[in-house]
Short mmCIF file of C-alpha atoms and ligand atoms in Angstrom, two decimals:
data_model
loop_
_atom_site.label_atom_id
_atom_site.label_comp_id
_atom_site.label_asym_id
_atom_site.label_seq_id
_atom_site.Cartn_x
_atom_site.Cartn_y
_atom_site.Cartn_z
CA MET A 466 47.88 6.32 -3.41
CA VAL A 467 47.79 7.49 0.55
CA ASP A 468 49.33 6.85 2.87
CA PHE A 469 46.97 5.75 5.60
CA ASN A 470 49.69 4.94 8.27
CA ARG A 471 50.27 8.45 9.16
CA LYS A 472 48.12 11.07 10.91
CA PHE A 473 46.08 13.80 9.31
CA ASP A 474 45.49 16.99 10.83
CA VAL A 475 41.87 16.76 9.49
CA LEU A 476 39.86 14.18 8.34
CA VAL A 477 36.43 15.17 6.78
CA ILE A 478 33.45 12.74 6.26
CA GLY A 479 32.03 13.42 3.69
CA GLY A 480 31.85 14.63 -0.37
CA GLY A 481 29.60 17.59 -0.76
CA ASN A 482 29.81 20.85 -0.29
CA ALA A 483 29.98 21.32 3.08
CA ALA A 484 33.10 18.26 3.10
CA LEU A 485 35.33 20.10 0.31
CA CYS A 486 34.47 23.82 2.21
CA ALA A 487 35.48 22.55 5.09
CA ALA A 488 38.79 20.20 2.99
CA ILE A 489 39.61 23.63 1.56
CA SER A 490 39.58 25.91 4.68
CA ALA A 491 40.95 23.53 6.38
CA ARG A 492 44.00 23.17 4.00
CA ARG A 493 44.73 26.73 3.62
CA ALA A 494 44.91 26.69 6.68
CA GLY A 495 48.20 24.67 6.85
CA ALA A 496 46.67 21.42 7.81
CA SER A 497 46.97 17.46 6.00
CA VAL A 498 43.44 16.92 5.00
CA LEU A 499 42.23 14.00 4.33
CA VAL A 500 38.29 13.14 2.58
CA LEU A 501 36.61 10.37 3.23
CA GLU A 502 33.20 10.13 0.70
CA GLY A 503 31.06 7.46 1.02
CA ALA A 504 30.39 7.32 -2.69
CA PRO A 505 32.30 6.06 -5.40
CA LYS A 506 33.43 9.20 -7.55
CA PHE A 507 30.88 9.63 -10.08
CA TYR A 508 28.34 10.00 -7.57
CA ARG A 509 30.74 12.41 -5.88
CA GLY A 510 29.04 14.97 -4.07
CA GLY A 511 25.36 14.13 -2.01
CA ASN A 512 23.32 16.12 -2.49
CA THR A 513 25.42 19.32 -3.46
CA ARG A 514 25.17 17.54 -6.98
CA HIS A 515 21.24 18.46 -7.01
CA THR A 516 21.73 22.17 -6.19
CA ARG A 517 21.65 25.57 -8.25
CA ASN A 518 22.34 28.36 -5.86
CA MET A 519 22.60 29.79 -2.75
CA ARG A 520 21.41 32.68 -0.95
CA CYS A 521 24.29 35.13 0.41
CA ALA A 522 23.45 38.60 2.09
CA HIS A 523 25.78 41.33 0.77
CA ASP A 524 24.65 45.37 0.47
CA ALA A 525 24.65 46.42 -3.05
CA ALA A 526 24.03 45.05 -6.07
CA THR A 527 26.43 42.54 -8.20
CA GLU A 528 27.09 41.27 -11.28
CA ILE A 529 24.47 38.95 -11.14
CA LEU A 530 21.96 40.45 -8.00
CA THR A 531 19.73 42.84 -9.25
CA GLY A 532 19.68 44.77 -5.75
CA PRO A 533 20.27 44.95 -2.12
CA TYR A 534 20.07 41.57 0.15
CA THR A 535 20.50 43.07 3.42
CA GLU A 536 21.77 40.94 6.26
CA GLU A 537 18.56 42.51 8.50
CA GLU A 538 16.08 41.41 5.27
CA PHE A 539 17.70 37.09 5.50
CA TRP A 540 17.44 37.31 8.85
CA GLN A 541 13.79 38.53 9.05
CA ASP A 542 13.46 36.01 6.42
CA LEU A 543 14.64 33.18 8.14
CA LEU A 544 12.67 34.22 11.39
CA LEU A 545 9.29 34.01 8.94
CA VAL A 546 9.87 30.47 7.64
CA THR A 547 11.61 28.81 10.58
CA GLY A 548 8.54 30.38 12.98
CA GLY A 549 11.64 31.17 15.22
CA GLN A 550 12.90 28.23 15.38
CA THR A 551 16.59 29.11 15.13
CA ASP A 552 19.81 29.69 17.16
CA GLU A 553 19.68 33.33 16.21
CA GLU A 554 23.13 33.90 17.32
CA LEU A 555 24.44 31.22 14.68
CA ALA A 556 21.32 32.39 12.61
CA ARG A 557 22.90 35.79 12.54
CA PHE A 558 26.35 34.54 12.39
CA MET A 559 26.21 32.81 9.27
CA ILE A 560 23.98 35.47 6.96
CA HIS A 561 26.96 37.88 8.30
CA GLU A 562 29.83 35.42 7.24
CA SER A 563 27.16 34.76 4.30
CA LYS A 564 28.66 37.84 2.65
CA ASP A 565 31.89 36.82 2.21
CA ILE A 566 30.71 33.62 0.91
CA LEU A 567 29.75 35.32 -2.65
CA ASN A 568 33.64 36.01 -3.44
CA TRP A 569 34.93 33.49 -1.26
CA VAL A 570 33.38 29.96 -3.07
CA VAL A 571 34.66 32.54 -6.21
CA GLU A 572 38.36 32.68 -5.14
CA GLN A 573 38.02 28.27 -4.83
CA GLY A 574 36.82 28.23 -8.52
CA VAL A 575 32.63 28.02 -8.04
CA ARG A 576 31.55 30.67 -10.90
CA TRP A 577 27.89 32.64 -10.87
CA GLN A 578 25.32 33.14 -13.18
CA PRO A 579 22.38 35.15 -13.39
CA SER A 580 18.97 33.83 -11.81
CA LEU A 581 16.30 31.45 -13.63
CA GLY A 582 13.47 33.38 -13.69
CA GLY A 583 9.75 31.99 -13.76
CA THR A 584 8.14 31.25 -9.92
CA LEU A 585 11.67 31.40 -8.14
CA SER A 586 11.77 35.45 -7.88
CA LEU A 587 15.22 34.56 -6.89
CA GLY A 588 17.01 37.39 -9.25
CA ARG A 589 18.02 39.43 -6.07
CA THR A 590 18.74 37.15 -3.26
CA ASN A 591 20.07 33.94 -4.73
CA SER A 592 23.45 33.52 -6.34
CA PHE A 593 23.07 30.66 -9.14
CA PHE A 594 26.21 28.06 -9.51
CA LEU A 595 26.90 28.54 -13.03
CA GLY A 596 26.11 24.63 -14.73
CA GLY A 597 24.39 23.78 -11.25
CA GLY A 598 26.30 22.41 -8.52
CA ARG A 599 28.06 19.72 -10.33
CA ALA A 600 30.06 22.18 -11.93
CA MET A 601 30.52 23.70 -8.55
CA LEU A 602 31.08 20.34 -6.99
CA ASN A 603 34.03 19.68 -9.27
CA ALA A 604 35.52 22.87 -9.49
CA LEU A 605 35.85 22.54 -5.55
CA TYR A 606 37.61 19.44 -6.42
CA LEU A 607 39.11 20.64 -8.41
CA THR A 608 40.66 23.50 -6.01
CA ALA A 609 40.93 21.19 -2.90
CA GLU A 610 43.12 18.18 -5.33
CA LYS A 611 45.37 21.66 -6.74
CA LEU A 612 45.80 22.46 -3.23
CA GLY A 613 46.81 18.81 -2.07
CA VAL A 614 44.02 17.19 -0.69
CA GLU A 615 44.15 14.04 0.28
CA ILE A 616 40.85 12.45 -1.32
CA VAL A 617 39.49 8.88 -1.29
CA TYR A 618 35.80 7.27 -3.22
CA ASP A 619 33.82 4.56 -1.88
CA ALA A 620 35.08 5.37 1.56
CA GLU A 621 32.23 4.67 3.76
CA VAL A 622 33.14 4.99 7.21
CA THR A 623 31.14 2.68 9.13
CA GLY A 624 33.07 3.34 12.85
CA LEU A 625 34.02 6.10 14.71
CA GLN A 626 36.12 5.59 18.14
CA ILE A 627 35.42 8.75 20.65
CA GLU A 628 36.36 8.93 24.02
CA ASP A 629 35.17 11.88 26.53
CA GLY A 630 33.72 14.02 23.66
CA MET A 631 37.52 13.68 22.02
CA PHE A 632 37.53 12.03 18.27
CA LEU A 633 40.89 9.05 18.18
CA GLY A 634 39.73 7.29 15.01
CA ALA A 635 37.34 6.19 12.09
CA THR A 636 36.58 3.15 10.56
CA LEU A 637 36.15 2.22 7.21
CA LYS A 638 33.84 -0.15 5.61
CA GLN A 639 36.38 -2.21 3.68
CA PRO A 640 39.70 -1.46 3.68
CA ILE A 641 41.64 1.01 1.48
CA ASP A 642 45.08 -0.25 0.07
CA GLY A 643 44.78 -2.68 2.71
CA ALA A 644 44.08 0.33 5.72
CA SER A 645 40.64 0.27 7.50
CA GLU A 646 41.64 2.29 10.51
CA ILE A 647 42.71 6.03 9.44
CA ARG A 648 43.59 8.26 12.42
CA ALA A 649 43.35 12.18 12.51
CA SER A 650 43.94 14.86 15.40
CA ALA A 651 40.44 16.69 14.22
CA LEU A 652 37.45 15.86 12.67
CA VAL A 653 35.22 17.70 10.90
CA ALA A 654 31.74 15.36 10.34
CA ALA A 655 29.64 16.51 7.02
CA ALA A 656 28.57 13.53 6.10
CA GLY A 657 24.56 15.16 5.60
CA GLY A 658 21.11 13.81 6.75
CA PHE A 659 19.85 10.83 7.81
CA GLU A 660 16.75 11.57 4.70
CA ALA A 661 17.91 8.66 2.73
CA ASN A 662 17.62 5.71 5.75
CA ILE A 663 13.79 5.38 4.99
CA GLU A 664 13.52 2.26 8.08
CA TRP A 665 15.45 5.94 10.81
CA LEU A 666 12.33 8.12 8.87
CA LYS A 667 9.30 5.64 9.74
CA GLN A 668 10.29 5.83 13.79
CA TYR A 669 8.80 9.25 13.50
CA TRP A 670 6.62 8.94 10.08
CA GLY A 671 5.42 5.09 10.48
CA ASP A 672 4.55 3.53 7.60
CA ALA A 673 3.77 6.73 5.59
CA ALA A 674 7.61 6.72 5.38
CA ASP A 675 7.72 4.27 2.37
CA ASN A 676 6.06 6.39 0.52
CA PHE A 677 8.23 9.65 0.43
CA LEU A 678 10.51 10.15 -2.28
CA ILE A 679 13.89 11.14 -1.52
CA ARG A 680 15.14 14.03 -4.04
CA GLY A 681 19.09 13.49 -3.70
CA THR A 682 22.26 10.58 -2.68
CA PRO A 683 21.25 7.73 -1.43
CA TYR A 684 24.61 7.65 0.42
CA ASN A 685 22.88 10.13 3.03
CA ARG A 686 21.39 7.49 6.37
CA GLY A 687 22.55 9.40 8.66
CA SER A 688 25.08 6.91 9.94
CA ILE A 689 27.62 9.21 10.76
CA LEU A 690 25.37 11.23 12.59
CA LYS A 691 23.71 8.73 14.85
CA MET A 692 27.62 7.38 15.52
CA LEU A 693 28.37 11.23 17.16
CA LEU A 694 24.94 11.18 18.84
CA ASP A 695 25.45 7.53 20.12
CA ASN A 696 28.75 9.06 22.15
CA GLY A 697 27.41 11.78 23.29
CA VAL A 698 26.74 14.34 21.00
CA GLN A 699 24.07 16.78 22.13
CA ASP A 700 21.55 16.81 19.10
CA ILE A 701 19.33 19.11 17.88
CA GLY A 702 16.33 19.84 16.17
CA ASP A 703 12.90 17.96 15.84
CA PRO A 704 13.18 14.52 13.99
CA THR A 705 10.27 14.76 12.36
CA GLN A 706 11.53 18.35 10.41
CA CYS A 707 13.01 18.41 6.79
CA HIS A 708 12.96 20.24 4.27
CA ALA A 709 10.16 18.33 2.23
CA VAL A 710 8.67 19.38 -1.28
CA ALA A 711 5.45 18.16 -3.42
CA ILE A 712 7.70 16.19 -6.29
CA ASP A 713 6.24 14.28 -9.71
CA ALA A 714 5.06 10.84 -8.13
CA ARG A 715 6.31 9.02 -11.36
CA ALA A 716 9.98 9.90 -9.90
CA PRO A 717 12.54 7.50 -9.15
CA LYS A 718 13.01 6.38 -5.17
CA PHE A 719 16.22 7.82 -4.85
CA ASP A 720 18.25 11.19 -6.66
CA GLY A 721 15.25 12.19 -8.62
CA GLY A 722 16.83 15.25 -8.53
CA ILE A 723 15.60 19.27 -9.14
CA ILE A 724 13.94 17.67 -12.65
CA THR A 725 10.95 16.32 -10.55
CA ARG A 726 9.86 18.94 -8.45
CA HIS A 727 6.69 20.90 -9.15
CA ASP A 728 6.59 24.39 -9.00
CA SER A 729 2.85 25.09 -10.70
CA VAL A 730 1.19 24.79 -6.88
CA VAL A 731 0.39 28.55 -7.12
CA PHE A 732 -1.26 28.39 -10.08
CA GLY A 733 -4.00 25.71 -9.71
CA ILE A 734 -4.94 23.75 -6.62
CA VAL A 735 -4.17 20.87 -5.01
CA VAL A 736 -6.58 18.02 -4.04
CA ASN A 737 -6.11 15.04 -1.64
CA LYS A 738 -6.92 11.25 -3.30
CA HIS A 739 -10.89 11.89 -2.30
CA ALA A 740 -10.68 14.90 -4.68
CA GLU A 741 -10.69 17.33 -1.55
CA ARG A 742 -8.11 20.93 -1.54
CA PHE A 743 -6.48 21.20 2.01
CA TYR A 744 -4.36 23.81 1.62
CA ASP A 745 -3.71 27.41 0.25
CA GLU A 746 -2.02 26.95 -2.47
CA GLY A 747 -1.76 31.03 -2.77
CA GLU A 748 -0.18 31.46 0.97
CA ASP A 749 3.33 33.34 -0.15
CA ILE A 750 5.34 33.82 -3.02
CA TRP A 751 6.46 30.66 -3.60
CA PRO A 752 10.11 30.34 -2.21
CA LYS A 753 8.99 30.90 1.05
CA ARG A 754 6.06 27.97 0.25
CA TYR A 755 7.18 25.59 -2.21
CA ALA A 756 9.15 23.51 1.07
CA ILE A 757 5.95 23.01 2.72
CA TRP A 758 4.27 20.70 0.19
CA GLY A 759 6.32 18.09 1.10
CA ARG A 760 4.58 17.76 4.58
CA LEU A 761 1.42 19.12 3.57
CA VAL A 762 1.38 15.91 0.97
CA ALA A 763 2.91 13.47 3.80
CA ALA A 764 -0.77 14.77 5.94
CA GLN A 765 -2.76 13.79 3.29
CA PRO A 766 -4.06 10.06 3.21
CA ASP A 767 -2.01 7.73 1.37
CA GLN A 768 0.40 10.23 0.85
CA ILE A 769 -0.35 11.23 -2.87
CA ALA A 770 -2.09 14.58 -4.22
CA TYR A 771 -3.30 16.23 -7.61
CA ILE A 772 -2.10 19.84 -8.60
CA ILE A 773 -4.97 20.82 -10.62
CA PHE A 774 -5.35 23.44 -13.41
CA ASP A 775 -5.29 24.56 -16.95
CA SER A 776 -4.57 25.49 -20.40
CA SER A 777 -3.95 28.74 -19.53
CA VAL A 778 -1.18 28.47 -17.39
CA VAL A 779 1.25 25.17 -19.15
CA THR A 780 4.10 27.58 -20.12
CA SER A 781 3.75 30.61 -16.89
CA PHE A 782 5.83 27.64 -14.81
CA MET A 783 9.38 25.63 -15.41
CA PRO A 784 8.32 22.35 -17.24
CA THR A 785 9.47 18.58 -15.19
CA LEU A 786 10.81 15.72 -16.28
CA PHE A 787 6.95 14.04 -16.57
CA PRO A 788 4.82 15.54 -18.67
CA PRO A 789 1.19 16.61 -16.73
CA ILE A 790 -2.11 13.72 -17.31
CA GLY A 791 -4.67 15.70 -19.88
CA ALA A 792 -8.10 15.30 -20.60
CA PRO A 793 -10.85 17.65 -22.31
CA THR A 794 -12.98 16.94 -19.06
CA VAL A 795 -12.79 17.04 -15.35
CA ALA A 796 -14.39 13.93 -14.39
CA GLU A 797 -12.02 12.38 -17.49
CA LEU A 798 -9.55 13.54 -15.88
CA ALA A 799 -10.92 12.44 -12.36
CA VAL A 800 -11.09 8.78 -14.36
CA LYS A 801 -7.27 8.98 -16.00
CA LEU A 802 -6.00 10.52 -11.86
CA GLU A 803 -8.01 7.18 -10.14
CA LEU A 804 -10.13 10.08 -8.37
CA ASP A 805 -13.96 10.61 -8.33
CA PRO A 806 -15.32 11.81 -11.45
CA ALA A 807 -18.62 13.92 -9.37
CA ALA A 808 -16.32 15.18 -6.35
CA LEU A 809 -13.59 16.95 -8.23
CA GLU A 810 -16.04 18.41 -10.43
CA LYS A 811 -17.58 19.36 -7.33
CA THR A 812 -14.02 21.08 -6.24
CA LEU A 813 -13.48 23.20 -8.99
CA ALA A 814 -17.14 24.47 -9.30
CA GLU A 815 -17.02 25.39 -5.85
CA PHE A 816 -13.42 26.58 -6.40
CA ASN A 817 -14.53 28.93 -9.39
CA ALA A 818 -17.62 30.17 -7.76
CA ALA A 819 -15.60 31.34 -5.09
CA VAL A 820 -12.38 33.36 -7.33
CA GLN A 821 -13.31 36.79 -7.15
CA PRO A 822 -12.29 38.83 -9.47
CA GLY A 823 -8.57 40.70 -9.18
CA THR A 824 -5.00 41.79 -11.14
CA PHE A 825 -2.67 38.89 -11.62
CA ASP A 826 1.21 38.97 -10.70
CA HIS A 827 2.99 36.18 -9.48
CA THR A 828 5.40 38.17 -9.05
CA ILE A 829 3.55 39.90 -5.65
CA LEU A 830 1.20 38.84 -3.23
CA ASP A 831 -2.10 40.30 -6.01
CA ASP A 832 -5.92 40.39 -5.52
CA CYS A 833 -6.54 38.02 -6.84
CA ARG A 834 -8.51 35.35 -4.39
CA THR A 835 -11.45 33.57 -3.29
CA GLU A 836 -14.14 34.09 -0.92
CA GLY A 837 -16.63 31.40 0.99
CA ILE A 838 -14.72 28.44 0.70
CA THR A 839 -11.80 26.87 2.70
CA PRO A 840 -9.60 26.94 2.30
CA ALA A 841 -9.25 30.09 0.97
CA LYS A 842 -6.80 30.76 -1.83
CA THR A 843 -5.31 33.75 -0.67
CA HIS A 844 -3.32 35.35 -3.93
CA TRP A 845 -3.27 34.62 -7.32
CA ALA A 846 -6.68 32.64 -7.23
CA ARG A 847 -7.93 32.07 -11.47
CA LYS A 848 -10.73 30.01 -12.77
CA ILE A 849 -9.70 26.75 -13.95
CA ASP A 850 -12.10 26.05 -16.17
CA ALA A 851 -9.89 26.23 -20.01
CA PRO A 852 -9.45 22.82 -21.31
CA PRO A 853 -7.62 20.74 -21.57
CA TYR A 854 -7.54 20.09 -17.58
CA LEU A 855 -4.10 18.76 -16.59
CA ALA A 856 -2.84 17.24 -13.04
CA TYR A 857 0.03 16.07 -11.79
CA PRO A 858 0.46 13.18 -9.09
CA VAL A 859 3.06 14.39 -6.19
CA ARG A 860 4.17 13.30 -3.93
CA PRO A 861 6.52 14.01 -1.00
CA GLY A 862 9.53 14.35 -1.67
CA ILE A 863 12.19 14.28 1.38
CA THR A 864 15.52 16.73 0.92
CA PHE A 865 17.30 16.76 4.04
CA THR A 866 16.38 16.38 7.34
CA TYR A 867 17.02 18.09 10.16
CA LEU A 868 18.31 16.53 13.00
CA GLY A 869 21.11 17.14 13.37
CA THR A 870 24.47 17.86 16.16
CA ARG A 871 24.53 20.81 17.69
CA VAL A 872 27.60 23.22 17.25
CA ASN A 873 28.95 26.17 18.56
CA LYS A 874 29.94 29.35 16.36
CA GLN A 875 33.14 27.97 15.38
CA SER A 876 31.22 25.06 13.90
CA ARG A 877 32.70 22.42 16.45
CA MET A 878 30.53 19.75 18.59
CA VAL A 879 28.68 20.20 21.99
CA MET A 880 28.74 17.65 23.80
CA LYS A 881 25.60 16.42 25.78
CA ASP A 882 26.63 17.80 29.37
CA GLY A 883 26.74 21.06 27.42
CA LYS A 884 30.74 21.23 26.74
CA PRO A 885 32.82 21.67 23.45
CA SER A 886 34.29 18.64 22.12
CA ALA A 887 37.95 18.62 22.37
CA ASN A 888 38.10 18.04 18.10
CA MET A 889 35.43 17.41 16.26
CA PHE A 890 33.54 20.02 13.83
CA ALA A 891 30.34 19.97 12.09
CA ALA A 892 29.14 21.56 8.61
CA GLY A 893 26.16 21.19 6.26
CA GLU A 894 23.23 19.23 6.57
CA ILE A 895 24.46 17.20 10.06
CA MET A 896 23.94 20.14 12.23
CA ALA A 897 21.26 22.24 9.73
CA GLY A 898 18.90 21.61 12.85
CA ASN A 899 20.90 25.01 14.22
CA VAL A 900 19.67 26.96 12.16
CA LEU A 901 16.61 25.71 10.52
CA GLY A 902 13.56 24.52 13.55
CA LYS A 903 11.57 24.60 10.90
CA GLY A 904 10.84 26.02 6.87
CA TYR A 905 13.14 26.84 4.70
CA ALA A 906 13.87 29.53 2.31
CA ALA A 907 15.50 28.69 -0.89
CA GLY A 908 19.40 28.46 -1.16
CA ILE A 909 20.21 28.19 2.85
CA GLY A 910 21.09 24.59 2.35
CA MET A 911 23.99 26.17 0.54
CA THR A 912 24.72 28.36 3.27
CA ILE A 913 25.02 26.55 5.92
CA GLY A 914 26.92 23.96 4.23
CA SER A 915 30.04 26.87 2.66
CA VAL A 916 29.71 29.51 5.90
CA PHE A 917 30.52 26.24 8.48
CA GLY A 918 32.24 24.28 5.83
CA ARG A 919 35.19 26.86 5.81
CA VAL A 920 34.62 27.69 9.89
CA ALA A 921 34.96 23.92 10.42
CA GLY A 922 37.48 22.82 8.55
CA ARG A 923 40.01 27.20 9.45
CA GLU A 924 39.03 25.79 13.38
CA ALA A 925 39.77 22.19 13.35
CA ALA A 926 42.98 23.28 11.28
CA LYS A 927 43.68 25.44 14.12
CA ASN A 928 42.74 22.38 16.83
CA ALA A 929 44.79 20.09 15.03
CA LYS A 930 48.24 21.76 14.97
CA ASN A 931 47.44 23.42 18.99
C1 FAD B 1693 17.07 18.10 -5.03
C2 FAD B 1693 18.35 18.82 -4.45
C3 FAD B 1693 18.06 20.35 -4.83
C4 FAD B 1693 18.41 21.12 -4.00
N1 FAD B 1693 18.51 22.63 -4.35
C5 FAD B 1693 19.29 23.15 -3.23
C6 FAD B 1693 19.25 24.88 -3.85
O1 FAD B 1693 20.05 25.02 -4.92
N2 FAD B 1693 20.31 25.63 -2.83
C7 FAD B 1693 20.25 24.58 -1.26
O2 FAD B 1693 20.91 25.99 -1.14
N3 FAD B 1693 20.24 23.65 -1.19
C8 FAD B 1693 20.02 23.06 -2.47
N4 FAD B 1693 19.43 21.60 -1.88
C9 FAD B 1693 20.09 21.32 -0.63
C10 FAD B 1693 21.38 20.52 -0.86
O3 FAD B 1693 21.72 20.19 -0.80
C11 FAD B 1693 21.90 20.30 0.48
O4 FAD B 1693 21.34 21.24 1.96
C12 FAD B 1693 23.41 20.37 1.12
O5 FAD B 1693 23.77 20.22 -0.44
C13 FAD B 1693 24.50 20.26 2.02
O6 FAD B 1693 25.87 19.93 1.30
P1 FAD B 1693 26.37 18.81 2.47
O7 FAD B 1693 27.20 18.43 1.76
O8 FAD B 1693 25.75 19.33 4.06
O9 FAD B 1693 25.75 17.21 1.97
P2 FAD B 1693 25.76 16.39 1.11
O10 FAD B 1693 25.80 17.51 -0.25
O11 FAD B 1693 24.95 15.58 1.07
O12 FAD B 1693 27.35 14.99 1.18
C14 FAD B 1693 26.74 14.76 1.80
C15 FAD B 1693 28.55 13.64 1.79
O13 FAD B 1693 28.39 12.78 2.29
C16 FAD B 1693 28.68 11.79 2.16
N5 FAD B 1693 28.85 10.13 3.12
C17 FAD B 1693 27.26 10.00 4.07
N6 FAD B 1693 27.90 9.04 5.03
C18 FAD B 1693 28.85 8.24 4.90
C19 FAD B 1693 29.27 8.11 5.14
N7 FAD B 1693 28.94 7.15 6.37
N8 FAD B 1693 31.19 7.62 4.85
C20 FAD B 1693 31.58 8.26 3.96
N9 FAD B 1693 30.60 9.61 3.91
C21 FAD B 1693 29.39 9.62 4.19
C22 FAD B 1693 28.02 11.57 0.78
O14 FAD B 1693 27.83 10.31 0.07
C23 FAD B 1693 27.88 13.01 0.52
O15 FAD B 1693 28.79 12.66 -0.08
C24 FAD B 1693 19.23 20.99 -3.00
C25 FAD B 1693 18.94 19.47 -2.76
C26 FAD B 1693 18.27 19.07 -3.53
C27 FAD B 1693 18.27 17.08 -3.32
#
C-alpha cells in the first residue's frame, strides 16, 4: 500500500513511455518516486501501448539495423518533415541523446527485433520493440517496480497546486486509500496531449472534429497540459498541428491502434466524396509522408476519402483489420462507396491516361509518374486497371497533438516570463511541440518520450535532492 502521507521526491503524472522512463531515471538517481496513471491497470500506458518502433541515431549498423544513421542525417530528416518548425537546439540535443537511448532502454529490460518490411522502409533508421509497445511497457513497468517506484492506477489527477512556477501538490479525482492530496518536491508531467478531447479539438477544427477518429487512448484529454498552461507555463506549438494519418473509416472512435492505419496510398489514388483526387499520392517515401494524410482528409468535405487501387497490388502492403471494399467494375465500386459512378470513372480514366512508362520501385523515388493531370502523382504511378477494383474508406486518425509546454534542455518547463520553473519538468507528447512544430517522421514520438523522459527524471531527482 502506498503511503500517501509522505512527501515524495518526484511525482510522475502519466503511465506511458515518457512517464516510465522518467520514473526509472529518477529512481536510479536516488529519488523516491510515485507514478500516477489515470487509466486502469489493463489500459495502462496510453498511446505507448500501440507503438512499434523508435528512431535513434547510430554511427554503425547494429544487430537489428542495417546501417549507420548519423546525427546529421536524422537532423536533416527532421528539418525536412517539420519544414524547419523545430527548436534546433533541443532537436539536436534529442538526436544526440538518442544514440545512447538505444542501449539505455535495453538496460531497462526492453528488447529489439528486426524492422518490419513492406512500405515502411525503416530497416536502417528505426528499431522495433520485440513484442510491440505493450511488451516494451511491460518491461519498463517491471523494472520500475523492481527499483521501488510506487505506481498507482485509476489515479487521474484533476488538480495541480502551483505557485509562482513552483509545484506544491496534486489532487486526485477520487481518493485512494482515503487520500486525495499528493505532495512531492518535483513534478514530471508526462500525461500526453489533448487528442482524446474532442471538445478541445473542436475549438480549432470546428465541427469537422466530430468526424475525427482517435487512434490511441481515450485517457489523453489534455487536462494536465491545460492546468499547466493556466498556471503560467509557456505554451509551444500550433494547437491545430498534430500527428494524423488516414485510418479506416470503419475503425472505432478511440484506441483502434495500428491495425486500422492504411499504408496503401502510394499504390493507388485517393479521392474525396466527389470522386476527385486532391493530393500527390507519390510525393515522397511513405515514412516521410504517411503522417500528412490525416490532415489532408480532414480538409476534404465531410472528412472522408477513399483509397482506390486494384487487384495487382493487394499483396504489396501490410493488410489492415478491415478488408477492402471490392467490385468488378469502377462504376459498381463507386455505387458501393456511395460515390458518383461517372465521376469516379472519369477520374480513373484521366489518371490512367496520364501514367508514363517507368520502372516501379516503391523503396526509392522511382520514375513512375503522371503527366498532364493536377495534382500529379510524381512517383509510383501505375495504371489502375486490373479488376476487381478495390477501396478503403478513410477518415482522419488523430495520433497526438503538438500543443505543449515549453521546456529547456533539462526538460524543465519554462514559464511565460521566460524563467525556468522551480521544480516542474515535462516529457513526451505533452512537450512534443518543442521538437515537432509540424510534420512527423516515423518513430520520433518514442524518441521524444525516451530522451526527455530520462532527462526529466534525472533532473527532477537532482532538483528534489537540493
Ligand atoms: C496507434 C499508434 C501507433 C503509434 N506508433 C508509434 C511508433 O511506432 N513509434 C513512435 O515513436 N510513436 C508512435 N506513436 C506515438 C506514440 O504513441 C507517442 O508519441 C508516445 O507513446 C507518447 O508517450 P507519452 O508517454 O508521452 O504518452 P502516452 O503513452 O500516451 O501516456 C500518457 C499517459 O498519461 C495518462 N494521463 C493522461 N491524463 C492524465 C491525468 N490527468 N492523470 C493521470 N494520468 C493521466 C494516460 O492514461 C497515459 O498513460 C503511435 C501512436 C499511436 C496512437
